mmCIF file of C-alpha atoms and ligand atoms in Angstrom:
data_model
loop_
_atom_site.group_PDB
_atom_site.id
_atom_site.type_symbol
_atom_site.label_atom_id
_atom_site.label_comp_id
_atom_site.label_asym_id
_atom_site.label_seq_id
_atom_site.Cartn_x
_atom_site.Cartn_y
_atom_site.Cartn_z
ATOM 1 C CA MET Y 1 0.384 0.045 0.028
ATOM 2 C CA ASN Y 2 1.177 3.625 -0.610
ATOM 3 C CA CYS Y 3 1.030 6.453 1.519
ATOM 4 C CA PHE Y 4 -2.562 7.570 -0.795
ATOM 5 C CA GLN Y 5 -3.923 4.383 -0.635
ATOM 6 C CA GLU Y 6 -3.397 4.730 3.270
ATOM 7 C CA ALA Y 7 -4.613 8.397 3.930
ATOM 8 C CA LYS Y 8 -7.409 8.323 5.992
ATOM 9 C CA ARG Y 9 -8.338 11.980 6.414
ATOM 10 C CA ILE Y 10 -7.596 13.678 2.846
ATOM 11 C CA VAL Y 11 -7.887 17.222 1.817
ATOM 12 C CA VAL Y 12 -8.565 17.910 -1.544
ATOM 13 C CA LYS Y 13 -8.300 21.009 -3.099
ATOM 14 C CA VAL Y 14 -9.941 22.434 -6.672
ATOM 15 C CA GLY Y 15 -9.451 25.373 -8.450
ATOM 16 C CA THR Y 16 -11.726 27.893 -9.893
ATOM 17 C CA SER Y 17 -9.943 26.806 -13.414
ATOM 18 C CA THR Y 18 -10.801 23.502 -13.103
ATOM 19 C CA LEU Y 19 -15.014 23.951 -11.641
ATOM 20 C CA THR Y 20 -15.431 27.112 -14.306
ATOM 21 C CA TYR Y 21 -15.183 27.142 -18.615
ATOM 22 C CA GLU Y 22 -13.056 29.779 -19.851
ATOM 23 C CA THR Y 23 -16.543 31.734 -20.512
ATOM 24 C CA GLY Y 24 -16.244 32.383 -16.380
ATOM 25 C CA MET Y 25 -19.463 29.583 -16.036
ATOM 26 C CA ILE Y 26 -19.846 27.175 -14.189
ATOM 27 C CA ASN Y 27 -18.863 23.552 -15.719
ATOM 28 C CA ILE Y 28 -21.143 21.176 -14.434
ATOM 29 C CA ARG Y 29 -20.367 18.351 -15.792
ATOM 30 C CA ARG Y 30 -17.041 18.368 -14.617
ATOM 31 C CA ILE Y 31 -18.652 19.537 -10.771
ATOM 32 C CA GLU Y 32 -20.850 16.365 -11.033
ATOM 33 C CA LYS Y 33 -17.706 13.925 -11.585
ATOM 34 C CA PHE Y 34 -15.516 15.881 -9.564
ATOM 35 C CA VAL Y 35 -18.261 15.022 -6.447
ATOM 36 C CA LYS Y 36 -19.058 11.451 -7.520
ATOM 37 C CA VAL Y 37 -15.351 10.673 -6.983
ATOM 38 C CA LEU Y 38 -15.493 12.322 -3.312
ATOM 39 C CA ALA Y 39 -18.780 10.985 -2.560
ATOM 40 C CA ASP Y 40 -17.374 7.542 -3.434
ATOM 41 C CA LEU Y 41 -14.054 7.893 -1.377
ATOM 42 C CA LYS Y 42 -15.732 9.281 1.496
ATOM 43 C CA ASN Y 43 -17.540 5.646 1.241
ATOM 44 C CA SER Y 44 -14.846 3.889 0.921
ATOM 45 C CA GLY Y 45 -13.515 4.671 4.595
ATOM 46 C CA LYS Y 46 -12.024 7.948 4.138
ATOM 47 C CA GLN Y 47 -13.001 11.305 5.713
ATOM 48 C CA VAL Y 48 -13.003 14.206 3.221
ATOM 49 C CA VAL Y 49 -12.368 17.871 3.588
ATOM 50 C CA LEU Y 50 -12.812 20.072 0.126
ATOM 51 C CA VAL Y 51 -10.875 23.462 -0.137
ATOM 52 C CA SER Y 52 -12.696 25.070 -2.711
ATOM 53 C CA SER Y 53 -12.154 28.109 -5.117
ATOM 54 C CA GLY Y 54 -15.254 29.094 -7.257
ATOM 55 C CA ALA Y 55 -16.703 31.692 -5.418
ATOM 56 C CA ILE Y 56 -15.671 35.058 -7.230
ATOM 57 C CA GLY Y 57 -15.424 32.837 -10.798
ATOM 58 C CA VAL Y 58 -19.024 31.743 -10.077
ATOM 59 C CA GLY Y 59 -20.068 35.479 -8.788
ATOM 60 C CA VAL Y 60 -18.442 37.007 -11.820
ATOM 61 C CA GLY Y 61 -20.817 34.118 -14.053
ATOM 62 C CA LYS Y 62 -23.816 34.802 -12.556
ATOM 63 C CA LEU Y 63 -23.658 38.466 -12.028
ATOM 64 C CA GLY Y 64 -22.800 38.571 -16.143
ATOM 65 C CA LEU Y 65 -19.774 40.295 -15.557
ATOM 66 C CA PHE Y 66 -17.326 39.731 -18.382
ATOM 67 C CA GLU Y 67 -14.502 39.439 -16.241
ATOM 68 C CA LYS Y 68 -13.178 38.939 -12.726
ATOM 69 C CA PRO Y 69 -13.395 42.986 -11.385
ATOM 70 C CA LYS Y 70 -10.328 44.436 -11.076
ATOM 71 C CA ASP Y 71 -11.460 46.536 -7.500
ATOM 72 C CA THR Y 72 -11.668 44.919 -4.341
ATOM 73 C CA PRO Y 73 -15.018 45.748 -3.775
ATOM 74 C CA ALA Y 74 -16.639 44.150 -6.484
ATOM 75 C CA LYS Y 75 -14.279 41.262 -6.044
ATOM 76 C CA GLN Y 76 -15.479 41.034 -2.543
ATOM 77 C CA ALA Y 77 -19.202 41.839 -3.785
ATOM 78 C CA ALA Y 78 -18.688 39.397 -6.360
ATOM 79 C CA ALA Y 79 -17.245 36.413 -3.901
ATOM 80 C CA ALA Y 80 -20.360 37.069 -1.663
ATOM 81 C CA VAL Y 81 -23.042 35.782 -4.621
ATOM 82 C CA GLY Y 82 -20.650 32.907 -5.264
ATOM 83 C CA GLN Y 83 -20.243 31.424 -2.742
ATOM 84 C CA SER Y 84 -23.699 30.984 -1.526
ATOM 85 C CA GLU Y 85 -24.320 29.875 -5.273
ATOM 86 C CA LEU Y 86 -20.911 27.554 -5.412
ATOM 87 C CA MET Y 87 -22.641 25.986 -1.964
ATOM 88 C CA GLN Y 88 -26.572 25.696 -3.125
ATOM 89 C CA ILE Y 89 -24.499 23.538 -5.935
ATOM 90 C CA TYR Y 90 -22.222 21.588 -3.809
ATOM 91 C CA ASP Y 91 -24.996 20.838 -2.104
ATOM 92 C CA ASN Y 92 -27.591 18.953 -4.529
ATOM 93 C CA ALA Y 93 -24.586 17.401 -5.552
ATOM 94 C CA PHE Y 94 -23.185 15.505 -2.755
ATOM 95 C CA SER Y 95 -27.276 15.502 -1.111
ATOM 96 C CA LEU Y 96 -27.658 12.649 -4.621
ATOM 97 C CA TYR Y 97 -24.911 10.442 -2.685
ATOM 98 C CA ASN Y 98 -27.086 10.981 0.909
ATOM 99 C CA HIS Y 99 -23.866 13.284 2.061
ATOM 100 C CA THR Y 100 -23.841 16.164 4.283
ATOM 101 C CA VAL Y 101 -22.052 19.664 3.292
ATOM 102 C CA ALA Y 102 -21.037 22.236 6.130
ATOM 103 C CA GLN Y 103 -19.278 25.518 4.829
ATOM 104 C CA ILE Y 104 -16.187 27.101 6.809
ATOM 105 C CA LEU Y 105 -15.344 30.266 5.755
ATOM 106 C CA MET Y 106 -11.408 31.374 6.994
ATOM 107 C CA THR Y 107 -9.812 34.101 7.151
ATOM 108 C CA LYS Y 108 -5.734 34.585 8.210
ATOM 109 C CA ASP Y 109 -6.313 35.956 11.792
ATOM 110 C CA ILE Y 110 -8.418 32.647 12.486
ATOM 111 C CA VAL Y 111 -5.573 30.665 12.542
ATOM 112 C CA GLU Y 112 -2.986 33.414 14.097
ATOM 113 C CA SER Y 113 -5.044 33.431 17.107
ATOM 114 C CA SER Y 114 -4.403 30.359 19.430
ATOM 115 C CA LYS Y 115 -8.464 30.441 20.738
ATOM 116 C CA ARG Y 116 -10.274 30.735 17.830
ATOM 117 C CA ARG Y 117 -7.904 27.879 16.139
ATOM 118 C CA THR Y 118 -8.582 26.064 18.584
ATOM 119 C CA ASN Y 119 -12.063 26.765 17.662
ATOM 120 C CA VAL Y 120 -11.917 26.027 14.088
ATOM 121 C CA ILE Y 121 -10.051 22.742 14.554
ATOM 122 C CA ASN Y 122 -13.027 21.500 17.799
ATOM 123 C CA THR Y 123 -15.599 22.323 13.982
ATOM 124 C CA PHE Y 124 -13.867 20.391 11.961
ATOM 125 C CA GLU Y 125 -13.134 17.883 13.930
ATOM 126 C CA GLN Y 126 -16.942 17.509 14.706
ATOM 127 C CA LEU Y 127 -18.015 18.314 11.543
ATOM 128 C CA LEU Y 128 -15.788 15.076 10.530
ATOM 129 C CA SER Y 129 -16.622 12.849 13.418
ATOM 130 C CA MET Y 130 -20.518 13.853 11.885
ATOM 131 C CA ASN Y 131 -19.434 12.377 9.025
ATOM 132 C CA VAL Y 132 -19.826 15.392 6.839
ATOM 133 C CA ILE Y 133 -17.775 16.336 4.135
ATOM 134 C CA PRO Y 134 -16.602 20.384 4.796
ATOM 135 C CA VAL Y 135 -16.568 22.670 2.143
ATOM 136 C CA VAL Y 136 -13.884 25.567 2.675
ATOM 137 C CA ASN Y 137 -12.766 28.693 0.957
ATOM 138 C CA GLU Y 138 -11.750 32.094 1.868
ATOM 139 C CA ASN Y 139 -14.057 34.526 3.435
ATOM 140 C CA ASP Y 140 -13.425 37.098 0.585
ATOM 141 C CA SER Y 141 -15.550 39.520 1.226
ATOM 142 C CA VAL Y 142 -14.661 40.262 4.474
ATOM 143 C CA SER Y 143 -10.749 39.936 3.793
ATOM 144 C CA THR Y 144 -8.451 42.838 3.854
ATOM 145 C CA GLU Y 145 -4.842 42.394 2.740
ATOM 146 C CA GLU Y 146 -3.996 41.988 6.320
ATOM 147 C CA ILE Y 147 -5.507 38.863 6.979
ATOM 148 C CA GLU Y 148 -6.050 37.144 4.097
ATOM 149 C CA PHE Y 149 -4.275 33.720 2.466
ATOM 150 C CA GLY Y 150 -4.424 34.982 -1.168
ATOM 151 C CA ASP Y 151 -4.496 31.990 -2.695
ATOM 152 C CA ASN Y 152 -6.500 28.608 -1.865
ATOM 153 C CA ASP Y 153 -3.582 26.974 -2.719
ATOM 154 C CA THR Y 154 -1.789 28.017 0.557
ATOM 155 C CA LEU Y 155 -5.143 27.722 2.552
ATOM 156 C CA SER Y 156 -5.574 24.083 1.184
ATOM 157 C CA ALA Y 157 -2.144 23.393 3.082
ATOM 158 C CA VAL Y 158 -3.349 25.307 6.712
ATOM 159 C CA VAL Y 159 -6.665 23.501 6.745
ATOM 160 C CA ALA Y 160 -4.090 19.913 6.551
ATOM 161 C CA LYS Y 161 -2.457 20.987 8.731
ATOM 162 C CA LEU Y 162 -5.583 22.351 11.083
ATOM 163 C CA VAL Y 163 -7.122 18.632 10.783
ATOM 164 C CA GLY Y 164 -4.095 16.869 10.681
ATOM 165 C CA ALA Y 165 -4.445 15.393 7.320
ATOM 166 C CA ASP Y 166 -2.838 12.448 5.987
ATOM 167 C CA ALA Y 167 -2.829 13.912 2.607
ATOM 168 C CA LEU Y 168 -3.523 16.489 0.266
ATOM 169 C CA VAL Y 169 -4.189 16.357 -3.102
ATOM 170 C CA ILE Y 170 -4.076 19.516 -5.326
ATOM 171 C CA MET Y 171 -6.401 19.446 -8.589
ATOM 172 C CA SER Y 172 -4.867 21.888 -10.957
ATOM 173 C CA ASP Y 173 -5.188 22.801 -14.604
ATOM 174 C CA ILE Y 174 -1.492 20.794 -15.667
ATOM 175 C CA ASP Y 175 -0.578 17.355 -14.763
ATOM 176 C CA GLY Y 176 1.712 18.039 -11.906
ATOM 177 C CA LEU Y 177 5.250 19.878 -11.838
ATOM 178 C CA PHE Y 178 7.206 19.556 -15.154
ATOM 179 C CA ASP Y 179 10.836 20.684 -15.744
ATOM 180 C CA GLY Y 180 10.080 23.573 -17.744
ATOM 181 C CA ASN Y 181 6.768 25.059 -19.156
ATOM 182 C CA PRO Y 182 4.524 22.773 -20.927
ATOM 183 C CA ARG Y 183 2.666 25.206 -22.655
ATOM 184 C CA ASP Y 184 6.023 26.335 -24.547
ATOM 185 C CA ARG Y 185 8.309 23.577 -24.362
ATOM 186 C CA GLU Y 186 6.936 20.469 -25.987
ATOM 187 C CA ASN Y 187 9.614 18.297 -24.391
ATOM 188 C CA ALA Y 188 8.989 19.864 -21.186
ATOM 189 C CA LYS Y 189 9.266 16.094 -18.350
ATOM 190 C CA LEU Y 190 6.781 15.684 -15.489
ATOM 191 C CA ILE Y 191 8.335 15.565 -12.545
ATOM 192 C CA PRO Y 192 6.923 12.129 -10.537
ATOM 193 C CA VAL Y 193 8.302 12.070 -6.963
ATOM 194 C CA VAL Y 194 9.735 15.265 -5.945
ATOM 195 C CA LYS Y 195 11.611 14.439 -1.744
ATOM 196 C CA LYS Y 196 13.005 18.038 -1.196
ATOM 197 C CA ILE Y 197 11.730 21.239 -2.229
ATOM 198 C CA ASP Y 198 14.995 23.521 -2.493
ATOM 199 C CA LYS Y 199 15.514 26.361 -5.360
ATOM 200 C CA ARG Y 200 15.947 23.547 -8.017
ATOM 201 C CA ILE Y 201 12.547 23.100 -7.653
ATOM 202 C CA GLU Y 202 10.916 26.265 -6.907
ATOM 203 C CA THR Y 203 12.764 27.516 -9.925
ATOM 204 C CA MET Y 204 10.942 25.190 -12.286
ATOM 205 C CA ALA Y 205 7.395 26.040 -10.938
ATOM 206 C CA SER Y 206 7.986 29.258 -11.234
ATOM 207 C CA GLY Y 207 6.140 30.923 -14.394
ATOM 208 C CA THR Y 208 3.425 28.107 -15.167
ATOM 209 C CA GLY Y 209 0.067 30.074 -14.196
ATOM 210 C CA SER Y 210 -3.416 29.769 -15.292
ATOM 211 C CA ARG Y 211 -5.160 32.433 -16.651
ATOM 212 C CA ARG Y 212 -8.570 32.202 -14.678
ATOM 213 C CA GLY Y 213 -7.034 30.604 -10.943
ATOM 214 C CA THR Y 214 -5.302 32.764 -8.823
ATOM 215 C CA GLY Y 215 -1.731 30.684 -8.468
ATOM 216 C CA GLY Y 216 0.164 29.149 -10.438
ATOM 217 C CA MET Y 217 2.480 26.353 -9.798
ATOM 218 C CA ILE Y 218 4.544 28.500 -7.457
ATOM 219 C CA THR Y 219 1.644 28.628 -4.999
ATOM 220 C CA LYS Y 220 1.463 24.868 -5.454
ATOM 221 C CA ILE Y 221 4.730 24.719 -4.480
ATOM 222 C CA GLN Y 222 4.942 26.794 -1.526
ATOM 223 C CA ALA Y 223 1.611 24.750 -0.398
ATOM 224 C CA ALA Y 224 3.447 21.699 -0.526
ATOM 225 C CA LYS Y 225 6.655 23.419 1.395
ATOM 226 C CA ILE Y 226 3.934 23.774 4.161
ATOM 227 C CA ALA Y 227 2.259 20.613 4.148
ATOM 228 C CA THR Y 228 5.274 18.498 3.662
ATOM 229 C CA ALA Y 229 7.343 20.078 6.837
ATOM 230 C CA ALA Y 230 4.518 18.853 8.759
ATOM 231 C CA GLY Y 231 4.518 15.109 7.419
ATOM 232 C CA ILE Y 232 1.625 15.489 5.261
ATOM 233 C CA ASP Y 233 2.049 13.932 1.884
ATOM 234 C CA VAL Y 234 0.633 16.118 -1.265
ATOM 235 C CA ALA Y 235 -0.030 15.041 -4.783
ATOM 236 C CA VAL Y 236 -0.673 17.999 -7.568
ATOM 237 C CA ILE Y 237 -2.732 16.220 -10.333
ATOM 238 C CA SER Y 238 -4.525 17.781 -12.928
ATOM 239 C CA GLY Y 239 -8.428 18.471 -12.541
ATOM 240 C CA GLU Y 240 -9.250 17.687 -16.044
ATOM 241 C CA ASN Y 241 -10.402 14.263 -15.221
ATOM 242 C CA PRO Y 242 -12.125 13.357 -11.983
ATOM 243 C CA TYR Y 243 -11.326 10.113 -12.078
ATOM 244 C CA THR Y 244 -7.545 10.565 -12.022
ATOM 245 C CA LEU Y 245 -8.707 10.720 -8.183
ATOM 246 C CA TYR Y 246 -9.471 7.236 -8.357
ATOM 247 C CA LYS Y 247 -6.233 5.919 -9.645
ATOM 248 C CA LEU Y 248 -3.961 8.494 -7.324
ATOM 249 C CA PHE Y 249 -5.785 6.737 -4.649
ATOM 250 C CA ASP Y 250 -5.480 3.437 -5.543
ATOM 251 C CA GLY Y 251 -1.774 3.915 -5.183
ATOM 252 C CA GLU Y 252 -0.843 4.741 -9.262
ATOM 253 C CA ALA Y 253 1.380 6.865 -9.711
ATOM 254 C CA VAL Y 254 -0.533 10.600 -11.252
ATOM 255 C CA GLY Y 255 1.006 14.127 -11.053
ATOM 256 C CA THR Y 256 3.359 14.778 -8.841
ATOM 257 C CA HIS Y 257 3.617 13.742 -5.393
ATOM 258 C CA PHE Y 258 5.556 15.185 -3.065
ATOM 259 C CA VAL Y 259 6.423 13.516 -0.472
ATOM 260 C CA ARG Y 260 6.196 13.792 3.630
ATOM 261 C CA GLN Y 261 8.843 15.241 5.809
ATOM 262 C CA GLN Y 262 9.850 13.183 8.392
ATOM 263 C CA LEU Y 263 8.931 14.622 11.565
HETATM 264 N N1 LIG I 1 -11.149 32.342 -2.404
HETATM 265 C C1 LIG I 1 -11.217 32.200 -3.914
HETATM 266 C C2 LIG I 1 -12.707 31.979 -4.712
HETATM 267 O O1 LIG I 1 -13.398 31.401 -4.190
HETATM 268 C C3 LIG I 1 -10.265 31.714 -5.182
HETATM 269 C C4 LIG I 1 -8.975 31.934 -4.198
HETATM 270 C C5 LIG I 1 -7.527 30.938 -5.258
HETATM 271 O O2 LIG I 1 -8.124 30.526 -6.418
HETATM 272 O O3 LIG I 1 -6.778 30.783 -4.686
HETATM 273 O O4 LIG I 1 -12.801 32.989 -5.355
#
């Protein structure tokens, strides 16, 4: 058995570019597949925490805006519209498989205050013991620079640490970490395993990003650094076909595996 097969408590992060089409509208087919796999992983005995972006993206679509607004109040308003829509989508989709979801919206100050951190950990524990799937996002509508995580890759690593996850999976719009940018270099090769995140790895990751998401590969590497240092195995895989998650948890080598550090 490999570490992903053995993992009991998993955090899965999905980004806006996986959840939406190029048009900015929600990719219903993909979300339905994704939810089905998560529900099934839960049925197989794993505890699942979902970190989902998409509040701003879904809000932009729902408000009929052409693109993501640049100013903060408009972004925060779009997030407020989108977050409730997003939860409604998850709630409906998971209900089909008899699973209950709960919304947890985070800001950085929660993690920095020991009292509030303990509080949110207790909430996560309680939800997981009640067999609920917590769906986490940043509380974008109230976040200001001082209290924001900025991107959900980092948030997912923080959440993985808070809940003491065994594994963190970051679904991306790219197959994993490559030794060059596969969008401009045809022969760029996927790196299947990273044992240590050093300068060389960080350099490889810089410059690869997506148009609709917030972070590029670099924020994923930073997240992997936080999580692996806390003894959590991390996989960065493509979110294009959610069934890839089955392969990962069946023990197949997919994407890039960032190996947890020994504590
Ligand atoms: N919290 C943001 C949203 O839901 C996304 C941040 C990110 O994608 O990293 O739209």
